[in-house]
Short mmCIF file of N, CA and C in Angstrom, two decimals:
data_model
loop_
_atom_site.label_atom_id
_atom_site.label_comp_id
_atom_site.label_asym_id
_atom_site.label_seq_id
_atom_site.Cartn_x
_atom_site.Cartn_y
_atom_site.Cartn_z
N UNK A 1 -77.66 33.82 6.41
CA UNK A 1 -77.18 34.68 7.49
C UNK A 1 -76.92 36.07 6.95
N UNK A 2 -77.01 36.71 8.01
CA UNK A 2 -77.01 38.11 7.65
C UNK A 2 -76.22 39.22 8.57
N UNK A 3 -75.78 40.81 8.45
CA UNK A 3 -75.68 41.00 9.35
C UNK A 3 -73.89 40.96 10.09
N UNK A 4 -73.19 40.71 8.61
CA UNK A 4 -71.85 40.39 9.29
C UNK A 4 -70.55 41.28 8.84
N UNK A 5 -71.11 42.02 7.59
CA UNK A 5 -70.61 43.30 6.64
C UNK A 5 -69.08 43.62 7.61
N UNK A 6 -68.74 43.50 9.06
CA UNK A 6 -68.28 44.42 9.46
C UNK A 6 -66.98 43.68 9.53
N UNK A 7 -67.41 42.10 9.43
CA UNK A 7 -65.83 40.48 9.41
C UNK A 7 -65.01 41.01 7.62
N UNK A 8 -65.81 41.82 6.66
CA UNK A 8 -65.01 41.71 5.75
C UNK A 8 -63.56 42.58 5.89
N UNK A 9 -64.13 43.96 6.74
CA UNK A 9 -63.20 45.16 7.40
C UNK A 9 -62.37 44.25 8.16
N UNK A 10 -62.87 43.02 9.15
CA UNK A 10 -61.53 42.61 9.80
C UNK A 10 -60.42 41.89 9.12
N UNK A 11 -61.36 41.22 8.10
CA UNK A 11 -60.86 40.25 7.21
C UNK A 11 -59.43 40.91 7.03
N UNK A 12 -60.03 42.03 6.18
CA UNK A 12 -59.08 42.85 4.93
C UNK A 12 -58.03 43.25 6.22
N UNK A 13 -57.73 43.59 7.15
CA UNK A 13 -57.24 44.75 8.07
C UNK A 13 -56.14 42.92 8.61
N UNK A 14 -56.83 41.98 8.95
CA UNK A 14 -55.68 40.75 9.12
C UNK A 14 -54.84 40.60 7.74
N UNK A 15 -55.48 40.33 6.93
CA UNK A 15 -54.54 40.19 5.49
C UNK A 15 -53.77 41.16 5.22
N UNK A 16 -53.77 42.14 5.58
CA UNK A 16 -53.11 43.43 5.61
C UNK A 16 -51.56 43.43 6.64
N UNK A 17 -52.08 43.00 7.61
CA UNK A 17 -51.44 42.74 8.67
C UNK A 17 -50.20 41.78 8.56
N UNK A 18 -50.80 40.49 7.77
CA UNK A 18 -50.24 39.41 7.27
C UNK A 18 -50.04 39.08 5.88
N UNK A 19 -49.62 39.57 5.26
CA UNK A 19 -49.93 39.34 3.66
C UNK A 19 -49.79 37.88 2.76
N UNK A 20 -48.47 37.09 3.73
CA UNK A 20 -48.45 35.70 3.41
C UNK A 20 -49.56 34.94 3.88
N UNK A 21 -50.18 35.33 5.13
CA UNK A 21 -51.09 33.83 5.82
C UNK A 21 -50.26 33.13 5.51
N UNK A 22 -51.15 32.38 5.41
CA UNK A 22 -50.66 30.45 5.32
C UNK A 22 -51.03 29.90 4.20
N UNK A 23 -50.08 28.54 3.81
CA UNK A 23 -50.56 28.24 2.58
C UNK A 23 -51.12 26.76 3.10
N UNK A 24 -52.76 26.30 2.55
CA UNK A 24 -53.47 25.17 2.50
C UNK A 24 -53.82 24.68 0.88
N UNK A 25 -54.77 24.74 0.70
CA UNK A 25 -55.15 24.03 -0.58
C UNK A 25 -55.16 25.27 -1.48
N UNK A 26 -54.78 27.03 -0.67
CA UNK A 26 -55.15 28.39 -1.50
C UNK A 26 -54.02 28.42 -2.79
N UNK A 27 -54.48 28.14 -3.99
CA UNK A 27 -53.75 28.57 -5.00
C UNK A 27 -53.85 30.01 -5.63
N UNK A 28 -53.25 31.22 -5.40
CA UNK A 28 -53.35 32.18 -5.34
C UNK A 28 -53.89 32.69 -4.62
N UNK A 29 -54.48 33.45 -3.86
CA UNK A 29 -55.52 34.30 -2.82
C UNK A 29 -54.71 33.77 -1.16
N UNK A 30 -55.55 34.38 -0.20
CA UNK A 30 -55.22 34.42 1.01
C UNK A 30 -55.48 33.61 1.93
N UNK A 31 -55.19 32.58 2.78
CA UNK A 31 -55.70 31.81 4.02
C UNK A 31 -55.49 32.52 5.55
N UNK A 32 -56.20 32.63 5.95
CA UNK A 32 -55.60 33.28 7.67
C UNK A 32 -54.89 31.78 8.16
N UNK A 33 -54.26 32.50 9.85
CA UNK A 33 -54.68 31.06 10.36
C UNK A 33 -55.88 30.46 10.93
N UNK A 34 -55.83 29.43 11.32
CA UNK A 34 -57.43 28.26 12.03
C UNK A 34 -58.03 29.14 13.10
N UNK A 35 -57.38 29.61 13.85
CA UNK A 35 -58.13 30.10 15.05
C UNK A 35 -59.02 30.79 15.46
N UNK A 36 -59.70 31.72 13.96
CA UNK A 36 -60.59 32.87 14.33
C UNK A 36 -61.51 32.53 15.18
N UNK A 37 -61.96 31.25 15.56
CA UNK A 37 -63.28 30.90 16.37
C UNK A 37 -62.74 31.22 18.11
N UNK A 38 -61.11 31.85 18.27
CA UNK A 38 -61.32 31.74 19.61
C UNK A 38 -60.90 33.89 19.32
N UNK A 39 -61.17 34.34 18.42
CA UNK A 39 -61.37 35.92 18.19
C UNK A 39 -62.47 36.42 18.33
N UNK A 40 -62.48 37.22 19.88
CA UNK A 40 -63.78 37.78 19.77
C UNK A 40 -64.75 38.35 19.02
N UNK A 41 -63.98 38.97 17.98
CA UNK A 41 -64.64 39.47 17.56
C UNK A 41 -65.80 38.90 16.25
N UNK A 42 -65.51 37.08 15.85
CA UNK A 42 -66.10 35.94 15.37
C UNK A 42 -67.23 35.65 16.11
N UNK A 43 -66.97 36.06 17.17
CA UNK A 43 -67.82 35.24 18.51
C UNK A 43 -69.31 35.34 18.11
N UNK A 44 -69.96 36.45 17.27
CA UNK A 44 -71.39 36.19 17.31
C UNK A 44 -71.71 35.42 16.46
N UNK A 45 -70.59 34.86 15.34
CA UNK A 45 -70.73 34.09 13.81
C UNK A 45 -70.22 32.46 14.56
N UNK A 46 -69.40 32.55 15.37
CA UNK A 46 -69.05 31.12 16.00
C UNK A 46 -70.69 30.86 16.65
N UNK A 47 -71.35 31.28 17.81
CA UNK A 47 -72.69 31.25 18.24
C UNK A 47 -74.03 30.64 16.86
N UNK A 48 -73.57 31.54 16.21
CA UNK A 48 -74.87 31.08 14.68
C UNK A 48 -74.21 29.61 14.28
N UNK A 49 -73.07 29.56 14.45
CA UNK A 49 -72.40 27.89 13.72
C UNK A 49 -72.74 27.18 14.09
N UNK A 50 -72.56 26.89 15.51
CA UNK A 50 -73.14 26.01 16.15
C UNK A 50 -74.11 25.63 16.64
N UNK A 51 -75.36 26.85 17.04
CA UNK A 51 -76.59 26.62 16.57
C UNK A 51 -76.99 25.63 15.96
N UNK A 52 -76.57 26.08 14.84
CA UNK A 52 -76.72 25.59 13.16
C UNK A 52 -76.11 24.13 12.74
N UNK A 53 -74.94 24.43 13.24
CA UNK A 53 -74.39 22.92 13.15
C UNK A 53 -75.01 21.57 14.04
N UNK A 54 -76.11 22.04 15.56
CA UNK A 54 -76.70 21.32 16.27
C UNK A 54 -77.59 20.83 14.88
N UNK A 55 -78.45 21.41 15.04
CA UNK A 55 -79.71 21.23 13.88
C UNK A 55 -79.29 20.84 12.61
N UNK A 56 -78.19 20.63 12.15
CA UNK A 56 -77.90 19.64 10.74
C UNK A 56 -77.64 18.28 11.55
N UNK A 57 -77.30 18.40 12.60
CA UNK A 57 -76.84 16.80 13.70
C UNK A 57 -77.94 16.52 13.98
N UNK A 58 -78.88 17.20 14.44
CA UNK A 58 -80.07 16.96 14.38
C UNK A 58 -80.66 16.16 13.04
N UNK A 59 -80.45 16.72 12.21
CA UNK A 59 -81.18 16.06 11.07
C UNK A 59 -80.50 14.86 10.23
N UNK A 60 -79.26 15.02 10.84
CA UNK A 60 -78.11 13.53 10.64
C UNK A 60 -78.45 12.99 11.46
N UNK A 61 -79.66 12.94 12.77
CA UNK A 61 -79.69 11.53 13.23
C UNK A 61 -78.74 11.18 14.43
N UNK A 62 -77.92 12.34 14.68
CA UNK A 62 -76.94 12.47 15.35
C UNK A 62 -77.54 12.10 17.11
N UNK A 63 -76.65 11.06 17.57
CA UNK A 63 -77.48 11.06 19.12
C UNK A 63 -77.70 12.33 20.02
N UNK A 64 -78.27 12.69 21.03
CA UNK A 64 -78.30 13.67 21.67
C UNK A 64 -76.87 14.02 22.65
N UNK A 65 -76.62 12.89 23.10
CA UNK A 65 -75.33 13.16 23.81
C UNK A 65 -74.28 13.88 22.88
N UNK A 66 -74.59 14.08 21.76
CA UNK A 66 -73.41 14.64 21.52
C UNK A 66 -73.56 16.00 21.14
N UNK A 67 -72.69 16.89 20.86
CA UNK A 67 -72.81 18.02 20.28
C UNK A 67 -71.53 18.70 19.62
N UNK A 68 -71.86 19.85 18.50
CA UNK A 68 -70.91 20.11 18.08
C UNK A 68 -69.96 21.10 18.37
N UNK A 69 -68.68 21.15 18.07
CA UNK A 69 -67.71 21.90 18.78
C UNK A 69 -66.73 22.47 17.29
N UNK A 70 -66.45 24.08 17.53
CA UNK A 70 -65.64 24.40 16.57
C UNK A 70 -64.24 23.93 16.93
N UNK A 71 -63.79 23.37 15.70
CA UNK A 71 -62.03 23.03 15.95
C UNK A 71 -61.33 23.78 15.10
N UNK A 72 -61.75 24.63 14.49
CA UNK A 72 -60.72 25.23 13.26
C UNK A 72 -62.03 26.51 12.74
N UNK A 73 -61.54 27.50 12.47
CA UNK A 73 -62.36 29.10 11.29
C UNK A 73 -61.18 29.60 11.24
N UNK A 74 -61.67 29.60 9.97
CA UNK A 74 -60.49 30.75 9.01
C UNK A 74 -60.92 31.64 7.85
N UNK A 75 -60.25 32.48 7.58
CA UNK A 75 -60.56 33.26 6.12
C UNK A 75 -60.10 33.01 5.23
N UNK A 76 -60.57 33.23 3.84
CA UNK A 76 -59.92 32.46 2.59
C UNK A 76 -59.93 34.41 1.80
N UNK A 77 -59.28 34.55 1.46
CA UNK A 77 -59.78 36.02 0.10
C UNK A 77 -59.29 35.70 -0.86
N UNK A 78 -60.13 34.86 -1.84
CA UNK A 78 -59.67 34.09 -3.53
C UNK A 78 -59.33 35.64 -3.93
N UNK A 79 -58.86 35.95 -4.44
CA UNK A 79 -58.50 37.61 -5.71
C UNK A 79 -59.13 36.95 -7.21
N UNK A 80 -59.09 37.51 -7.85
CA UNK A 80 -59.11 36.94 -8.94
C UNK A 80 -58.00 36.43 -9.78
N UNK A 81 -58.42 35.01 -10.44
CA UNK A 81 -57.63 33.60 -10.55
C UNK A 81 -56.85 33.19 -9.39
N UNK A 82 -57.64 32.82 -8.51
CA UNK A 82 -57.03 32.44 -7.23
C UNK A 82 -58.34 30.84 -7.55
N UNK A 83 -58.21 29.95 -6.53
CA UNK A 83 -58.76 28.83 -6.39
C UNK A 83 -58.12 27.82 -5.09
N UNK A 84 -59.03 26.99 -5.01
CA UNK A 84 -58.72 26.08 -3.89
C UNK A 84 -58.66 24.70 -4.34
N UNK A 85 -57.76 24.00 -4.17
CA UNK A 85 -57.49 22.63 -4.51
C UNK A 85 -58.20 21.55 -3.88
N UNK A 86 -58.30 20.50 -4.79
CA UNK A 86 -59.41 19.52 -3.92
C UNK A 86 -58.77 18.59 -2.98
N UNK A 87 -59.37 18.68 -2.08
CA UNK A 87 -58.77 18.29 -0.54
C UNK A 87 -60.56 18.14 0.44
N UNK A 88 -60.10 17.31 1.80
CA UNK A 88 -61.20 16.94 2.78
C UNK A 88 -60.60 17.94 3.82
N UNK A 89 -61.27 17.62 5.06
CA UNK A 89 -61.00 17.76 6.33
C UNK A 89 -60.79 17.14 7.28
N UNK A 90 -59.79 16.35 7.31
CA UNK A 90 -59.80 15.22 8.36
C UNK A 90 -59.88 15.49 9.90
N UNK A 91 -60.62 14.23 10.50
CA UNK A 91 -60.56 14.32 11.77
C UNK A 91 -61.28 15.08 12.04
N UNK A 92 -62.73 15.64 11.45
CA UNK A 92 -63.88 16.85 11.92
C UNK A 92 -65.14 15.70 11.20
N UNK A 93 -65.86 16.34 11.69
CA UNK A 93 -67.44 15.77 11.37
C UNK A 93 -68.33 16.18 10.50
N UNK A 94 -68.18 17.83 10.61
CA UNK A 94 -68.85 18.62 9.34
C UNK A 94 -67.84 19.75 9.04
N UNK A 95 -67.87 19.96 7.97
CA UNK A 95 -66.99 21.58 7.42
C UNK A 95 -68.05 22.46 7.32
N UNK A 96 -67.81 23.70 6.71
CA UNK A 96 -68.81 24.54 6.30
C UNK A 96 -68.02 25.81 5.61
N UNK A 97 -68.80 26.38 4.82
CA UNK A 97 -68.21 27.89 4.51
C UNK A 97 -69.70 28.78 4.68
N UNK A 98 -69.10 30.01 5.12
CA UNK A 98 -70.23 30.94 5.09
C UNK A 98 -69.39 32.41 4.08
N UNK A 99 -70.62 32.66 3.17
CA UNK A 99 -69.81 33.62 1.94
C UNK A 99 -70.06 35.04 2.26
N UNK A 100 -69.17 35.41 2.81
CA UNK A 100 -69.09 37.05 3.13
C UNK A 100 -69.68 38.03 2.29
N UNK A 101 -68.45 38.10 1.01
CA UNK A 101 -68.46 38.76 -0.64
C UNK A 101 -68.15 38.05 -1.10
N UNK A 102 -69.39 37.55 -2.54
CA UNK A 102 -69.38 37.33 -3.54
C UNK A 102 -69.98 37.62 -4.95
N UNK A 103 -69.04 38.06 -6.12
CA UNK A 103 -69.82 38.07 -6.88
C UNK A 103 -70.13 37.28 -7.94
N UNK A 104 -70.67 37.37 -9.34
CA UNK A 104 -70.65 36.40 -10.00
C UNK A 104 -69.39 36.24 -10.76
N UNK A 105 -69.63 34.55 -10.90
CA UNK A 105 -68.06 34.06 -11.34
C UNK A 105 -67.19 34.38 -10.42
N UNK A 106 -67.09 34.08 -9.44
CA UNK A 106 -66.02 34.09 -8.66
C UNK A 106 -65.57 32.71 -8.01
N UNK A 107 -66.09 31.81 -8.54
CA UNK A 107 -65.95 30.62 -8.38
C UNK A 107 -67.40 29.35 -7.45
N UNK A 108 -67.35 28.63 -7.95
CA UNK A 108 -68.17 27.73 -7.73
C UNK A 108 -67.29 26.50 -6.81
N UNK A 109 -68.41 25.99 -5.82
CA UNK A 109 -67.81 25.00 -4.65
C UNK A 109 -68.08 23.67 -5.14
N UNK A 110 -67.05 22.97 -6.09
CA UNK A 110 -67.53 21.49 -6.28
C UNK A 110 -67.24 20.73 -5.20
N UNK A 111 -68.53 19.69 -5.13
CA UNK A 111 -68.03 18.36 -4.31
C UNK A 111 -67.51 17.39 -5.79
N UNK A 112 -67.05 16.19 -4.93
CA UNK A 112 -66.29 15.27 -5.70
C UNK A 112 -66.74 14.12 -5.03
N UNK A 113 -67.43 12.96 -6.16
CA UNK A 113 -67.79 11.91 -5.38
C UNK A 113 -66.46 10.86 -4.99
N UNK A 114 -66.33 10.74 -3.71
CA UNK A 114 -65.30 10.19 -2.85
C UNK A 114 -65.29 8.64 -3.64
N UNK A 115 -66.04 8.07 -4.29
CA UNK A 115 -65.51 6.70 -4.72
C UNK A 115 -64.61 7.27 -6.27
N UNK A 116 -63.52 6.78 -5.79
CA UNK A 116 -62.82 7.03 -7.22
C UNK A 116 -62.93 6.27 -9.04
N UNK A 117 -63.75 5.07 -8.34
CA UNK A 117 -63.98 3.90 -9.84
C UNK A 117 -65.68 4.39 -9.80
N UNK A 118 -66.27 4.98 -9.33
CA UNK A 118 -67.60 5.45 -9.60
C UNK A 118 -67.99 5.83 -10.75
N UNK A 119 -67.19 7.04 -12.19
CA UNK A 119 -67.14 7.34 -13.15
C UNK A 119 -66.94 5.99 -14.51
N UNK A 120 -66.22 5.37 -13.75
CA UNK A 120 -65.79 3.77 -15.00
C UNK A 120 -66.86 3.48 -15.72
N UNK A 121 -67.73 3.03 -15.01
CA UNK A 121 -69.17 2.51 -16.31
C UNK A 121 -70.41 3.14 -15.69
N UNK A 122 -70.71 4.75 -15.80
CA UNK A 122 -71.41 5.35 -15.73
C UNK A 122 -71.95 5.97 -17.06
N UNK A 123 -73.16 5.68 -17.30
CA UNK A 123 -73.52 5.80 -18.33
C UNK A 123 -73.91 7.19 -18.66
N UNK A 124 -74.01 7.47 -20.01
CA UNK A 124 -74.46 9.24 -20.52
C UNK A 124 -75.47 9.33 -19.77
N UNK A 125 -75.59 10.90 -19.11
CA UNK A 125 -76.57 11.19 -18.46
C UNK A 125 -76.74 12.92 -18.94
N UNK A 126 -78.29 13.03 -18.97
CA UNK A 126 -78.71 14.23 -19.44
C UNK A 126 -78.68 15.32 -18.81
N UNK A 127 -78.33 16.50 -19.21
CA UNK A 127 -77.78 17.92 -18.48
C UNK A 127 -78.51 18.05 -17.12
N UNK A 128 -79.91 17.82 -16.70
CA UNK A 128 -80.04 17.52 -15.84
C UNK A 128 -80.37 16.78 -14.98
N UNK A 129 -79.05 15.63 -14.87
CA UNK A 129 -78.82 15.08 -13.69
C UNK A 129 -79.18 15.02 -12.50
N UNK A 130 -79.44 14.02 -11.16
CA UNK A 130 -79.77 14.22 -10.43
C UNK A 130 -78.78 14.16 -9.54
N UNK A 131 -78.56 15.49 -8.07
CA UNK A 131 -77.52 15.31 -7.52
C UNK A 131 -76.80 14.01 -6.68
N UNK A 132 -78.15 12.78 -6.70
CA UNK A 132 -77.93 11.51 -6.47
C UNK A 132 -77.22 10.89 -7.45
N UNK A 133 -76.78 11.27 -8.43
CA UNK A 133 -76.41 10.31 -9.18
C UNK A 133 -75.17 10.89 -10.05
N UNK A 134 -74.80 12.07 -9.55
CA UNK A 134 -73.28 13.31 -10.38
C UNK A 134 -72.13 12.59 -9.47
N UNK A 135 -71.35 12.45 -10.52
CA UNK A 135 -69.72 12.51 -10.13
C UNK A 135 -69.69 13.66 -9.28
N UNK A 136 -70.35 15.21 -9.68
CA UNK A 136 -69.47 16.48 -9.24
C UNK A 136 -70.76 16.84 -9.08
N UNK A 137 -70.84 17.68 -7.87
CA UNK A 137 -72.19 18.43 -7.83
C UNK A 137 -71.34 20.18 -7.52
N UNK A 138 -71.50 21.16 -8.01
CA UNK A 138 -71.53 22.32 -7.98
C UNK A 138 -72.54 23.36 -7.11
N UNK A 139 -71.65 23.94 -6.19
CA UNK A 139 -72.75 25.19 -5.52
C UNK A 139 -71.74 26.37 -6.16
N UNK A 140 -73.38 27.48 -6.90
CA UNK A 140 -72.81 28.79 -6.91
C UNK A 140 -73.22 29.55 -5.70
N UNK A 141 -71.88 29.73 -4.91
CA UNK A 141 -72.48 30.68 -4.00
C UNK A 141 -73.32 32.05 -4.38
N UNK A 142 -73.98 32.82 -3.19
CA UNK A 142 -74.04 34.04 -3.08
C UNK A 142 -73.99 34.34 -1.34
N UNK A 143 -73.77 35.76 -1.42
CA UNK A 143 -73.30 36.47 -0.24
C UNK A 143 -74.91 36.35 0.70
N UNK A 144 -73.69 35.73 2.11
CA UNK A 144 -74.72 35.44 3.06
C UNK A 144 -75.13 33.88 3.12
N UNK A 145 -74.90 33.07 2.08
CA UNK A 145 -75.28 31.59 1.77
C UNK A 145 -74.04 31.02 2.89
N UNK A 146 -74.54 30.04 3.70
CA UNK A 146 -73.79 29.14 4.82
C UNK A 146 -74.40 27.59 4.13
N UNK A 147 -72.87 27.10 4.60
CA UNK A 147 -73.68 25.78 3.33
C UNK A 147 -72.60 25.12 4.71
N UNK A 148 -72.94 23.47 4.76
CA UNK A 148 -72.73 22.42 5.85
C UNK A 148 -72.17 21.19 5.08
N UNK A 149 -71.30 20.67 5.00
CA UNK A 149 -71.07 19.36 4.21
C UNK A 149 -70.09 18.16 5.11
N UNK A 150 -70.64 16.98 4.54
CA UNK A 150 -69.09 15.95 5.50
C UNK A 150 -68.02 16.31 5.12
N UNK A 151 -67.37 16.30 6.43
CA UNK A 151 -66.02 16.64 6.04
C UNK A 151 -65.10 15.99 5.51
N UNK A 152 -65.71 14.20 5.49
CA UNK A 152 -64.60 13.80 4.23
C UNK A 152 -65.25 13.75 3.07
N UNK A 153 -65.94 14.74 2.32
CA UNK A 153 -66.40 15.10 1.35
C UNK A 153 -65.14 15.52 0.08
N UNK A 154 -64.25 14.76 -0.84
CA UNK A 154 -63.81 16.01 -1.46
C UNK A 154 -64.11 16.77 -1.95
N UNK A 155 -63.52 18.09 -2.02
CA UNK A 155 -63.63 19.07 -2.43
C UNK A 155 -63.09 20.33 -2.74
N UNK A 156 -63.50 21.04 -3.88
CA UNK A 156 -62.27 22.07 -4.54
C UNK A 156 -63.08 23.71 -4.38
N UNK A 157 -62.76 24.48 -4.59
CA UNK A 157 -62.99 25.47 -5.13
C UNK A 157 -62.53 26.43 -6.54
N UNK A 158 -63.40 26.26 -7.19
CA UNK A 158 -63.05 26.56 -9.22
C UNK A 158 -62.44 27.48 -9.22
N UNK A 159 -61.82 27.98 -9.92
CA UNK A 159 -60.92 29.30 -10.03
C UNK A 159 -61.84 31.27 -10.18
N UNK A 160 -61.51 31.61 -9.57
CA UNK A 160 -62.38 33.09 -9.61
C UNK A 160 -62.31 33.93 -10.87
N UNK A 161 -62.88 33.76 -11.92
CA UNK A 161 -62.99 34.49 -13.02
C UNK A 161 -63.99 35.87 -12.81
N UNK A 162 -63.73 36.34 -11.77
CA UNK A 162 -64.62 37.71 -11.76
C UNK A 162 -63.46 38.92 -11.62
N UNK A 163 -63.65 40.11 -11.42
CA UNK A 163 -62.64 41.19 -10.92
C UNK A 163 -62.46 41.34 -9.42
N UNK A 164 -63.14 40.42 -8.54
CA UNK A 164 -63.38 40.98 -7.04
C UNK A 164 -62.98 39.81 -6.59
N UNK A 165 -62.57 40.05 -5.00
CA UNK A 165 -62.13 39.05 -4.07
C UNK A 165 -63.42 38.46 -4.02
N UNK A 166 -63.04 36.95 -3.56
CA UNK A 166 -63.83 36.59 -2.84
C UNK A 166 -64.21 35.83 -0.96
N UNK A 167 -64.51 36.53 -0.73
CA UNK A 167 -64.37 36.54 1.11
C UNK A 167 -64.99 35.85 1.98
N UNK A 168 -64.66 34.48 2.45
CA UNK A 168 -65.48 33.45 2.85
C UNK A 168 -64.55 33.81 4.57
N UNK A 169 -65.46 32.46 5.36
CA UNK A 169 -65.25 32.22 6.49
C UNK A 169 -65.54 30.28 6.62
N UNK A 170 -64.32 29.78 6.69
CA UNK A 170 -64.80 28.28 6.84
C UNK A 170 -64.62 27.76 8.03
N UNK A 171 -64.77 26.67 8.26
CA UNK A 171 -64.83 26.12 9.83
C UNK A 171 -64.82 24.59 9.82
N UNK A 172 -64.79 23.89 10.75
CA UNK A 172 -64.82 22.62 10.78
C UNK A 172 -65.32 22.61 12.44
N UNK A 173 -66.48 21.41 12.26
CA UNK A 173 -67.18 21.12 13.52
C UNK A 173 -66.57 19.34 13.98
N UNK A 174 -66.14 19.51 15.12
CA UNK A 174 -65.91 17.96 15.22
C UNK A 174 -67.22 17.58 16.63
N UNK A 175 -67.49 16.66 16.77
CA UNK A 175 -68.62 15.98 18.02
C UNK A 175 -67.40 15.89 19.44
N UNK A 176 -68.20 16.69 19.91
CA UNK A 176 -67.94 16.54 21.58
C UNK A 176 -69.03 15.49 22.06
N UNK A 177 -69.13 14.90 22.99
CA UNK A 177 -69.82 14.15 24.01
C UNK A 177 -70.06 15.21 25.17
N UNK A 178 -71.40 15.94 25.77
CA UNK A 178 -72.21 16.52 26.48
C UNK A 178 -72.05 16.20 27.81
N UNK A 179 -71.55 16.92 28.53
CA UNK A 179 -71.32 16.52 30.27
C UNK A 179 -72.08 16.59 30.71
#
């Protein structure tokens, strides 16, 4: 995605506004609250989500009667050594982040494989692994990258070893049923 340069100005101008936010899994850096998806001024980035979020339901197999619905967008601004603790999303269907600003080293999005005795008798495996078969799979973002995952996926965000914020937009899609 592209085209959105202008959410980082709102970003910064709410955090400004609010300097605590809220505290979720943000260890250092900023959380808004959930609601940006009913802020107009989200409204053309809520439109691309769900799009988007049809067509991953789509490709999950997902029946037609249903469709997806935003229940939660928010802003995160990691600073540097800021990070996000590993945690799900309960009660939603898919999460997502879309990366505003990022640069390098500013942290990487691990998943965490949800069976906890999975690691016990897993045998040495060579640097490259297949993401079928990792305890932890790692995305390095870059700016503009929208990534889709289950939402009871765990998952963390690594700590920001760069000099710059980093400025996401996340969301959670839960299934409506189609009137």
């Amino acid at each position: 995605l592209s085209g959105y340069e202008d959410l980082i100005k709102i970003i910064k101008e709410m955090k400004e506004k609010d300097p605590e936010g809220i505290r979720k899994t943000n260890e250092g850096g900023w959380h808004s609250h959930t609601d940006l998806h009913l802020d107009e001024r989200f409204s053309l980035l809520k439109s691309e989500i769900i799009n988007l979020g049809q067509e991953a339901m789509d490709h999950l197999s997902v029946e037609d009667y249903m469709m997806p619905e935003l229940s939660g967008m928010w802003a995160v601004v990691n600073g540097p050594g800021s990070k996000n603790k590993l945690h799900t999303h309960p009660f939603n269907y898919l999460s997502g982040v879309f990366y505003l600003q990022v640069s390098p080293n500013s942290g990487t999005l691990t998943f965490h494989d949800p069976r906890p005795q999975a690691e016990v008798l897993s045998p040495p495996k060579n640097k490259n692994e297949s993401i079928h078969t990792s305890s932890r799979v790692a995305w390095t973002p870059k700016q503009n990258d929208l990534l889709f995952f289950p939402s009871w996926l765990n998952h963390e965000v690594e700590k920001n070893n760069s000099n710059e914020d980093r400025i996401v937009i996340s969301f959670n899609l839960e299934l409506k049923r189609r009137m």
